[in-house]
mmCIF file of C-alpha atoms in Angstrom:
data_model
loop_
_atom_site.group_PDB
_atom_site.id
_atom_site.type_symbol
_atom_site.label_atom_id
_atom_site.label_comp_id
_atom_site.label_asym_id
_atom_site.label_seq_id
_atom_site.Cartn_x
_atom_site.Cartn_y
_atom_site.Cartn_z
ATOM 1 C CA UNK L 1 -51.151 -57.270 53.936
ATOM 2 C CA UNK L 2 -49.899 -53.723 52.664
ATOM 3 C CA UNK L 3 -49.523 -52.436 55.765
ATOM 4 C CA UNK L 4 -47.032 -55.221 56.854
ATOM 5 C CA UNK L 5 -45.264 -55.542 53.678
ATOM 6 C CA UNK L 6 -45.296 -51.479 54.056
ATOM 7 C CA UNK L 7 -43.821 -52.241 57.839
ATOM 8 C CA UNK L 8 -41.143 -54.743 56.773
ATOM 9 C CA UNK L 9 -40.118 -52.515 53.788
ATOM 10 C CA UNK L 10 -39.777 -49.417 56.779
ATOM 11 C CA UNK L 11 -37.688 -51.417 59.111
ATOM 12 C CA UNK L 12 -35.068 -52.952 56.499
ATOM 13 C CA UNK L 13 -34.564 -49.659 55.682
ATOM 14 C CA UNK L 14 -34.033 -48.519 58.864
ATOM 15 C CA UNK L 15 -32.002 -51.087 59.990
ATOM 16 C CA UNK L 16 -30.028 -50.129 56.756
ATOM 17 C CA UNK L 17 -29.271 -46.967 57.889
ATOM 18 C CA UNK L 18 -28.340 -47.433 61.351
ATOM 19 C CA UNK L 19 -25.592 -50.448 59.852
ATOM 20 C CA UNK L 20 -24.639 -47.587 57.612
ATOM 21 C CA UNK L 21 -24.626 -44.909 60.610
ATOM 22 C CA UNK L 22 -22.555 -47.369 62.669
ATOM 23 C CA UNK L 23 -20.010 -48.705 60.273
ATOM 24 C CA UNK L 24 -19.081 -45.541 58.604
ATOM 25 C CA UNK L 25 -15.535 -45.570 56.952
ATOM 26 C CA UNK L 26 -12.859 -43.802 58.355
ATOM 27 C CA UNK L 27 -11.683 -40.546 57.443
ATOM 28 C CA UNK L 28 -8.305 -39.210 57.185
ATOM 29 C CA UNK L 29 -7.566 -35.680 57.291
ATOM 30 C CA UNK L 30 -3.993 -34.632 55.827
ATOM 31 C CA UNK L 31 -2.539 -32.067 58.265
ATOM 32 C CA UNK L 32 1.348 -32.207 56.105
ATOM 33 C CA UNK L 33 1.688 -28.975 54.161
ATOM 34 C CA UNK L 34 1.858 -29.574 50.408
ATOM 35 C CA UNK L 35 5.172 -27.253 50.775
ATOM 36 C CA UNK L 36 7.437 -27.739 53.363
ATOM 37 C CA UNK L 37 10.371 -25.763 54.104
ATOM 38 C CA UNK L 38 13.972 -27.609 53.235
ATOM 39 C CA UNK L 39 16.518 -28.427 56.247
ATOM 40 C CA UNK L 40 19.774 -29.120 56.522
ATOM 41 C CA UNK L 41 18.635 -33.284 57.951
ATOM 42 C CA UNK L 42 16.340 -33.899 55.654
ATOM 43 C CA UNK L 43 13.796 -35.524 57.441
ATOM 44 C CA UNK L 44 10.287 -34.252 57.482
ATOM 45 C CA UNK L 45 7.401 -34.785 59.763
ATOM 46 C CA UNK L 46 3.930 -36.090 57.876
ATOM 47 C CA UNK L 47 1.321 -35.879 60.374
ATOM 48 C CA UNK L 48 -2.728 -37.071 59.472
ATOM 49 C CA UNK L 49 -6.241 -36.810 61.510
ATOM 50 C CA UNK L 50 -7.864 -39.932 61.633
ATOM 51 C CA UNK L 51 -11.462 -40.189 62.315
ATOM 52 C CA UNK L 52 -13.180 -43.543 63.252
ATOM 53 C CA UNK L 53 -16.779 -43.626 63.371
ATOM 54 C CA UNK L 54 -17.077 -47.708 63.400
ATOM 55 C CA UNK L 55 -19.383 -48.188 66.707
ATOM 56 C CA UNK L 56 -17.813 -51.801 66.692
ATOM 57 C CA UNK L 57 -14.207 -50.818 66.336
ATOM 58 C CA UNK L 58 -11.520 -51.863 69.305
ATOM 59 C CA UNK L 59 -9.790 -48.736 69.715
ATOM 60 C CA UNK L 60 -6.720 -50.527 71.236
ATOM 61 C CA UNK L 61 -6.252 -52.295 67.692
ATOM 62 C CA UNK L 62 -5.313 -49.276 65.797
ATOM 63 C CA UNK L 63 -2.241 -49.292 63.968
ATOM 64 C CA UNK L 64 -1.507 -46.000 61.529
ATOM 65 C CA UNK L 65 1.005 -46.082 58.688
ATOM 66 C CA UNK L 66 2.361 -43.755 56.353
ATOM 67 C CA UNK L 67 3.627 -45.474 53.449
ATOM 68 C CA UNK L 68 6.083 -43.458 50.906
ATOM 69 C CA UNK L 69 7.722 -44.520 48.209
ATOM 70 C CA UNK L 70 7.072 -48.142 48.789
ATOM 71 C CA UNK L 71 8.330 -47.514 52.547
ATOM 72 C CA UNK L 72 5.746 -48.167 55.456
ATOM 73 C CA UNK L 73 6.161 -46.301 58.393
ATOM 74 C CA UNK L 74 4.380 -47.170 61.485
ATOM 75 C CA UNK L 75 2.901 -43.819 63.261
ATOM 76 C CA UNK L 76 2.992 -42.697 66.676
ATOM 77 C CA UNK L 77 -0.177 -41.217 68.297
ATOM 78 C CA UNK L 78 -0.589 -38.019 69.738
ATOM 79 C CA UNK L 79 -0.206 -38.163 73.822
ATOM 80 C CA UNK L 80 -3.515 -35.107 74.606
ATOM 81 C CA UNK L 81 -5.253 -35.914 70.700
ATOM 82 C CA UNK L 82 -5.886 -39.789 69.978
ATOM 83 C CA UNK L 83 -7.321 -38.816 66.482
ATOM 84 C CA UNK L 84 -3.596 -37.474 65.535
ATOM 85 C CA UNK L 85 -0.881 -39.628 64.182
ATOM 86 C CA UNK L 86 3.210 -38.568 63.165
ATOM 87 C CA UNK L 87 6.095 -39.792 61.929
ATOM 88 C CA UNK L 88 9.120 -38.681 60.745
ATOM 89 C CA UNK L 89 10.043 -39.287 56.835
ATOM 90 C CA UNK L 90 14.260 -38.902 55.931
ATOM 91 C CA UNK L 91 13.680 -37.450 52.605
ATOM 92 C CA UNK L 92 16.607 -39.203 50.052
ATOM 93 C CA UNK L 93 19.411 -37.251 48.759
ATOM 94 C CA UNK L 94 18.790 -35.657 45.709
ATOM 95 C CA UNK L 95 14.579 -35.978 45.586
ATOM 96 C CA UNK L 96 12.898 -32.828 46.308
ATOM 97 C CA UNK L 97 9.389 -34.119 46.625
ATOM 98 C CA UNK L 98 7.444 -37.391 47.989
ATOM 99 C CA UNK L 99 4.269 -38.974 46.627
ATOM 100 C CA UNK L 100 2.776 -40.858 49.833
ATOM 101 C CA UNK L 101 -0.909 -42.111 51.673
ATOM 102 C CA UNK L 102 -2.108 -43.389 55.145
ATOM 103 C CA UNK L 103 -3.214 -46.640 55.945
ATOM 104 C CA UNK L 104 -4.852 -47.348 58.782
ATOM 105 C CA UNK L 105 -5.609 -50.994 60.208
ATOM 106 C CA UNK L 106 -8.119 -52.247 63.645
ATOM 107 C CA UNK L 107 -10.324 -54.887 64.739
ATOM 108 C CA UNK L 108 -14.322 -54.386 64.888
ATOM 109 C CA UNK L 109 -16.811 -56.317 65.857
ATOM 110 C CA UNK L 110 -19.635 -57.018 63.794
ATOM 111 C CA UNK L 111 -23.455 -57.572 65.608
ATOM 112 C CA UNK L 112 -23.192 -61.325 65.505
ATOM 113 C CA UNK L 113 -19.719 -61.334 67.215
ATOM 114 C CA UNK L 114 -17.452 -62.018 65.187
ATOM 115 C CA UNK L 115 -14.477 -59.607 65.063
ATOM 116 C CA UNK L 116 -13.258 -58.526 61.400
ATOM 117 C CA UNK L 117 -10.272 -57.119 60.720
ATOM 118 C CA UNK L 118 -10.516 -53.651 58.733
ATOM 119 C CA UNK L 119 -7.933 -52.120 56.463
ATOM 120 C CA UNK L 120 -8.548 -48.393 55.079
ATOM 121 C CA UNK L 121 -6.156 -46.028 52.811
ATOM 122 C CA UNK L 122 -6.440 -42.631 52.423
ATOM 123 C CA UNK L 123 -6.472 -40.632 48.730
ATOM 124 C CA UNK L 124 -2.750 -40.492 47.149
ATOM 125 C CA UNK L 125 -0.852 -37.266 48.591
ATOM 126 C CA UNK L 126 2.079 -35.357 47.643
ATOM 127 C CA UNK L 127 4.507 -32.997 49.660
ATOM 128 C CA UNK L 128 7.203 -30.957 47.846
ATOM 129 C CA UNK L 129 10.633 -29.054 49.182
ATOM 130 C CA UNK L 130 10.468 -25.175 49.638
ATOM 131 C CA UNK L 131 14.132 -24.548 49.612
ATOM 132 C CA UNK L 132 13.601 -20.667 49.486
ATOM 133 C CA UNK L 133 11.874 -18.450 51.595
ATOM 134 C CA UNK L 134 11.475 -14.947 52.238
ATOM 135 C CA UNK L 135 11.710 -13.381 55.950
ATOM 136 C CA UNK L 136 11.272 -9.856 55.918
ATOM 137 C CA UNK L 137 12.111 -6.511 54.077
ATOM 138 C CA UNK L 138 14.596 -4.354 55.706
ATOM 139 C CA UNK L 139 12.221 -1.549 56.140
ATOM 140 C CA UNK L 140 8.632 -1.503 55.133
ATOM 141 C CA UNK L 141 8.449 2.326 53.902
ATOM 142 C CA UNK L 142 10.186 4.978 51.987
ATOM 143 C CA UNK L 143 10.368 7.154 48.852
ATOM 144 C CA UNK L 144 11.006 6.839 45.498
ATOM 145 C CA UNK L 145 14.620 5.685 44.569
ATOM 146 C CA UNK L 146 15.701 4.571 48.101
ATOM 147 C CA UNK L 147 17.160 1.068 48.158
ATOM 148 C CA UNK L 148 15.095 -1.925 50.172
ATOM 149 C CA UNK L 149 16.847 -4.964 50.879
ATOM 150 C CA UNK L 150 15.181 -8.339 51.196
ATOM 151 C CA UNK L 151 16.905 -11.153 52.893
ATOM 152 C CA UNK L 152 15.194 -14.549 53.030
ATOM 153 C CA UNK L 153 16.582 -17.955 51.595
ATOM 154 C CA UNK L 154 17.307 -19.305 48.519
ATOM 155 C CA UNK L 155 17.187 -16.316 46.372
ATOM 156 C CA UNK L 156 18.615 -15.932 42.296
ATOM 157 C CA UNK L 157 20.235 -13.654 40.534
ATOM 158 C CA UNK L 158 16.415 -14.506 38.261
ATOM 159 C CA UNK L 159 14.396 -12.847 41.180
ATOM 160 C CA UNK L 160 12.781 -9.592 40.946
ATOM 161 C CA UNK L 161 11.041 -7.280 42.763
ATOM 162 C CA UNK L 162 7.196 -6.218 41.925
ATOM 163 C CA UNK L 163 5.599 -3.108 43.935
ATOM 164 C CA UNK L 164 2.216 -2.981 43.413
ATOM 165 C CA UNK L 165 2.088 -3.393 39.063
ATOM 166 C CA UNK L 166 5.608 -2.476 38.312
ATOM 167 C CA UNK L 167 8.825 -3.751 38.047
ATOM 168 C CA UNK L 168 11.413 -2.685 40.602
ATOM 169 C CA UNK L 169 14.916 -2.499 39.429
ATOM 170 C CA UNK L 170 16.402 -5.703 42.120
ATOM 171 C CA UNK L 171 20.114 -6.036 42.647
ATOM 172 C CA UNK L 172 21.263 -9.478 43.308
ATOM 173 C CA UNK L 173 23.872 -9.938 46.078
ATOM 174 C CA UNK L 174 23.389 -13.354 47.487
ATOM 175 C CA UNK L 175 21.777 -16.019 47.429
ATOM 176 C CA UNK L 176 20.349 -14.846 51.373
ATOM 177 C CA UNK L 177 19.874 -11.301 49.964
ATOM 178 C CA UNK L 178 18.220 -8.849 47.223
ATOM 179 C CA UNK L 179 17.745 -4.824 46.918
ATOM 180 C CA UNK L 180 15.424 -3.485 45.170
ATOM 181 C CA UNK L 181 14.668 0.728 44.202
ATOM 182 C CA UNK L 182 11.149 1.989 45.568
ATOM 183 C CA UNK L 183 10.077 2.633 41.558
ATOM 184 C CA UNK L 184 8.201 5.871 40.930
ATOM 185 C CA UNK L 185 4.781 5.388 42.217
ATOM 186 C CA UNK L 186 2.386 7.940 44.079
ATOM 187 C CA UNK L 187 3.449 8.413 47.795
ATOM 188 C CA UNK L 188 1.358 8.464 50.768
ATOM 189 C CA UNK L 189 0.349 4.800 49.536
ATOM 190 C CA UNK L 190 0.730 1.135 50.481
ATOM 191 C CA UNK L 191 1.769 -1.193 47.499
ATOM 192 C CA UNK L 192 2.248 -4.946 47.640
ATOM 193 C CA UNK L 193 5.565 -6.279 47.246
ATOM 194 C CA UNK L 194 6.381 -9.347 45.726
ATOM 195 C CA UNK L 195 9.355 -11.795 45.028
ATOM 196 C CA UNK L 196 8.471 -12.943 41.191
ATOM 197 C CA UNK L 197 10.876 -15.749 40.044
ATOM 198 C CA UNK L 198 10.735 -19.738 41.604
ATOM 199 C CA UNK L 199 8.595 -22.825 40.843
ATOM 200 C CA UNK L 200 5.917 -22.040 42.909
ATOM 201 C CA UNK L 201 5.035 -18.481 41.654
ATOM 202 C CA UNK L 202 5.456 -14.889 43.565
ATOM 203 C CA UNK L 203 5.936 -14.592 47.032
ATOM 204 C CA UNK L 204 4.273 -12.092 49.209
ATOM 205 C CA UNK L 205 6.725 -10.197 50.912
ATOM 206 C CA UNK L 206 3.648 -7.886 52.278
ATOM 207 C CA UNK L 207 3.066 -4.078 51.927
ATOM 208 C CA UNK L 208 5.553 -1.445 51.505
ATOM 209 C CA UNK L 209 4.403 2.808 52.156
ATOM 210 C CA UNK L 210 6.187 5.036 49.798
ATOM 211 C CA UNK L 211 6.912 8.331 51.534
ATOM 212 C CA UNK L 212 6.948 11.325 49.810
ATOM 213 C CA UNK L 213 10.254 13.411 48.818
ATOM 214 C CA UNK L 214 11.447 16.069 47.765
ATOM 215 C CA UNK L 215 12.601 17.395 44.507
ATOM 216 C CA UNK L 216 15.079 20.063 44.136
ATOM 217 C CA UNK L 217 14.460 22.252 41.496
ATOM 218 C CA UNK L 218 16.864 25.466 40.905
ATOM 219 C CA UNK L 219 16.670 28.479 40.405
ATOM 220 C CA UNK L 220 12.840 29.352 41.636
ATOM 221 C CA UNK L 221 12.425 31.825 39.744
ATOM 222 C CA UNK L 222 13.662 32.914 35.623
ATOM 223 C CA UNK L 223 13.767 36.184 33.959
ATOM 224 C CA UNK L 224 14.581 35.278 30.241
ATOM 225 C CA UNK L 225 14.056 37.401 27.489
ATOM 226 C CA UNK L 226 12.754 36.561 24.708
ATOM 227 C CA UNK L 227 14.669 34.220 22.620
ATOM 228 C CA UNK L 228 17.056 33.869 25.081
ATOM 229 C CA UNK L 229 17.886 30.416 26.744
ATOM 230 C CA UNK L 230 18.131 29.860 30.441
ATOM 231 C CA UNK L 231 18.512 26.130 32.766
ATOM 232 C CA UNK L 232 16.472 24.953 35.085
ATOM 233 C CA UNK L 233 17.859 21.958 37.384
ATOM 234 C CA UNK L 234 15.884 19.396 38.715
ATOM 235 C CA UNK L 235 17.913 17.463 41.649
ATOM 236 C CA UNK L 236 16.665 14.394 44.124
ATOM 237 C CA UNK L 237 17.866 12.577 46.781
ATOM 238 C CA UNK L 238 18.049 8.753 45.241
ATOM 239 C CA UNK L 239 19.573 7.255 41.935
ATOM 240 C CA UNK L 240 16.521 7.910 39.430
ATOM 241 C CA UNK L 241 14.556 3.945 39.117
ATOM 242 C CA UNK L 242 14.219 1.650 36.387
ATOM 243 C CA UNK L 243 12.772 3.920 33.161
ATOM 244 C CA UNK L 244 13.683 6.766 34.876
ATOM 245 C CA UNK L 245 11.935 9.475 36.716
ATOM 246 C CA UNK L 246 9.827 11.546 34.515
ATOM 247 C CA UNK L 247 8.956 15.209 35.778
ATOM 248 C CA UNK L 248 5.752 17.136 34.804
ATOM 249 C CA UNK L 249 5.773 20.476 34.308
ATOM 250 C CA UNK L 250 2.846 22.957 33.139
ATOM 251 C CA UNK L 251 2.624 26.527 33.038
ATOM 252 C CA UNK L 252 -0.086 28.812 33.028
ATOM 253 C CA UNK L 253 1.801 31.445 30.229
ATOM 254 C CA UNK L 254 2.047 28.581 27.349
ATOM 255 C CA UNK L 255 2.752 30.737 24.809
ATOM 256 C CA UNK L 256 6.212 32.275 27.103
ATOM 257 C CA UNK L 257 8.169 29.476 27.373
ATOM 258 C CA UNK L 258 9.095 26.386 25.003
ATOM 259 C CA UNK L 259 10.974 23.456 27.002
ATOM 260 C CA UNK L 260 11.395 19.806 25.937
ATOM 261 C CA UNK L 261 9.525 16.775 28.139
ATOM 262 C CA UNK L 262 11.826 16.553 31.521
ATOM 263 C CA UNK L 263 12.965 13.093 32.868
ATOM 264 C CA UNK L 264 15.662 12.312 34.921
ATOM 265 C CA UNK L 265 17.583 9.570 33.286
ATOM 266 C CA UNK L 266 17.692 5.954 35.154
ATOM 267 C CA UNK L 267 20.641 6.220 37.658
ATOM 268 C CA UNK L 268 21.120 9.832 37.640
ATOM 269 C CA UNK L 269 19.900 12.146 40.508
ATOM 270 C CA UNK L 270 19.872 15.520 38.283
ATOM 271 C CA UNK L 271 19.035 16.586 35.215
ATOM 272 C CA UNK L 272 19.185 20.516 33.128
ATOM 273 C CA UNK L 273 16.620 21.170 31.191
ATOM 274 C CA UNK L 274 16.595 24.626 28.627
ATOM 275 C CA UNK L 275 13.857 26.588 28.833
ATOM 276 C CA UNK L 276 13.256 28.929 26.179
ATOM 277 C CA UNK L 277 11.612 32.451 26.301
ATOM 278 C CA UNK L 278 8.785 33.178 23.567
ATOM 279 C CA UNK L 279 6.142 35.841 23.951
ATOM 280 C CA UNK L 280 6.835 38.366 26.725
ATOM 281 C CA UNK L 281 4.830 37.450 29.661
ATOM 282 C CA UNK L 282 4.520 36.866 33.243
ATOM 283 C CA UNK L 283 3.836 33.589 34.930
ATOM 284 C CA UNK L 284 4.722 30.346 36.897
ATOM 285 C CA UNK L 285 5.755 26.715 36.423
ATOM 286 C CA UNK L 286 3.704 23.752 37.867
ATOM 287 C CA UNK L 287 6.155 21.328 38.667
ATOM 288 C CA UNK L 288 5.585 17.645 39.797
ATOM 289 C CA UNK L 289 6.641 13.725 39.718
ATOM 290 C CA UNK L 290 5.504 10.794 41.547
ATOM 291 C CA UNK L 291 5.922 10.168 44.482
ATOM 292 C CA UNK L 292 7.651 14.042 45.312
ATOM 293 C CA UNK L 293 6.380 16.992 46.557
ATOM 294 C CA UNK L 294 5.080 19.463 43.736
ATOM 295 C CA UNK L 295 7.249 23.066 43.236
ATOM 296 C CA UNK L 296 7.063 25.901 41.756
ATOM 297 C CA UNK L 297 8.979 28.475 39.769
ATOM 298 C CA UNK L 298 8.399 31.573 38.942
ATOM 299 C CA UNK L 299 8.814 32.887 35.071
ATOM 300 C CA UNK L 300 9.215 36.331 33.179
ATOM 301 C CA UNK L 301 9.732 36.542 29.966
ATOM 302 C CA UNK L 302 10.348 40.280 28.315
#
């Protein structure tokens, strides 16, 4: 007796699983982007995979909705895919988002017969309007100080410009256009660049090289004597970026010659700096900034 009570148990189980197995519920797969570009119409395409795994279904009874806003539209069927279903959704004026799900409705027939009609919704979805996008920077490499423009869609006079961790000083001209200054940063590099203002957060814009340049520096060489003042100019090529360009000079005769911290000013492309003579001495000046290549000047001090 436990061995057919075992035996019963076995096959109401089984047959449990194969009802399961067969009857499976259908699955949608959302294939609409949860941000979709804006256009000038207004009308948007939502597109879904369905996937039927009902062994009993009559595939010739399948009807696919998409119902939005209270709306039902009836969905066309792909012509080379039968598991994908479109339609097209006119957006109303003034909304710039849509809260929407799929239904799906067929015919299956059940083991003893009898055909049941089936009615199946998919989870609650949302799709929202991207009316800003950016296509591509002007160029994708330079040096410090040159200008970059960025044209896309839908910028503000709010949007900046981010290379790699800092802050790029971004001129707004339109609302299809930004510039931005290559900030100070170490050359021979890639940085990512990003557009940081909008709803959605920063856009990549991808990666930008900054080249290196070169600083001017004038004379190359001092003679001061001691106590006695002379300038030395530092000159470059671009408008100086956002916090300006700061210059580092060392020397190897620290006790010759007393100069102030260099930095050429935001905006500027030069900037004179004193240098004082001290102790008599012979030596050089180290001089570097980011994203420039180094130079050197030679100092005597009697």
């Amino acid at each position: 007796m436990k061995f057919v009570s075992k035996l019963i148990t076995f096959s109401i189980l089984s047959a449990s699983l194969w009802l399961i197995s067969g009857c499976r519920q259908p699955n949608f797969i959302n294939l609409t982007s949860k941000n979709v570009s804006q256009n000038p119409s207004g009308i948007y395409t939502l597109q879904t995979e369905l996937e039927i795994q009902d062994r009993g279904i009559k595939t010739k009874t399948v009807e696919v909705f998409a119902v939005v806003g209270g709306e039902k539209l009836v969905m066309v069927q792909d012509d080379l895919n039968e598991e994908l279903w479109s339609c097209d959704y006119k957006l109303p004026s003034g909304f710039d988002e849509a809260t929407y799900y799929f239904e799906a409705v067929y015919s299956s027939v059940l083991d003893n017969g009898n055909v049941s009609e089936r009615r199946v919704t998919s989870d609650l979805q949302v799709f929202r309007l991207e009316n800003r996008y950016v296509g591509n920077l002007a160029s994708y490499r330079g040096p410090v100080g040159a200008e970059i423009a960025v044209q896309g869609r839908g910028l503000t006079k709010y949007d900046t410009i981010k290379v790699g961790e800092q802050d790029a000083t971004t001129r707004y001209l339109s609302e299809n256009e930004l510039r931005f200054v290559v900030p100070a940063l170490p050359s021979g590099l890639d940085y990512p660049v990003k557009l940081v203002g909008g709803a959605h957060g920063a856009l990549d814009l991808g990666n930008f090289r900054v080249d290196e340049s070169r600083l001017g520096v004038s004379p190359n060489s001092l003679e001061i004597q001691s106590g006695d003042t002379a300038t030395l100019l530092f000159k470059i090529d671009y408008q100086a970026p956002a916090g300006g360009l700061p210059i580092d000079v060392k020397t190897n005769i620290p006790n010759s010659v007393i100069m102030p911290e260099a930095i050429i000013a935001e905006g500027d492309m030069t900037v004179n700096i004193p240098i004082k003579g001290d102790e008599a001495g012979e030596g050089k000046l180290v001089i570097s900034a980011p994203g420039f290549e180094g130079a050197e000047v030679t100092v005597k001090v009697f």
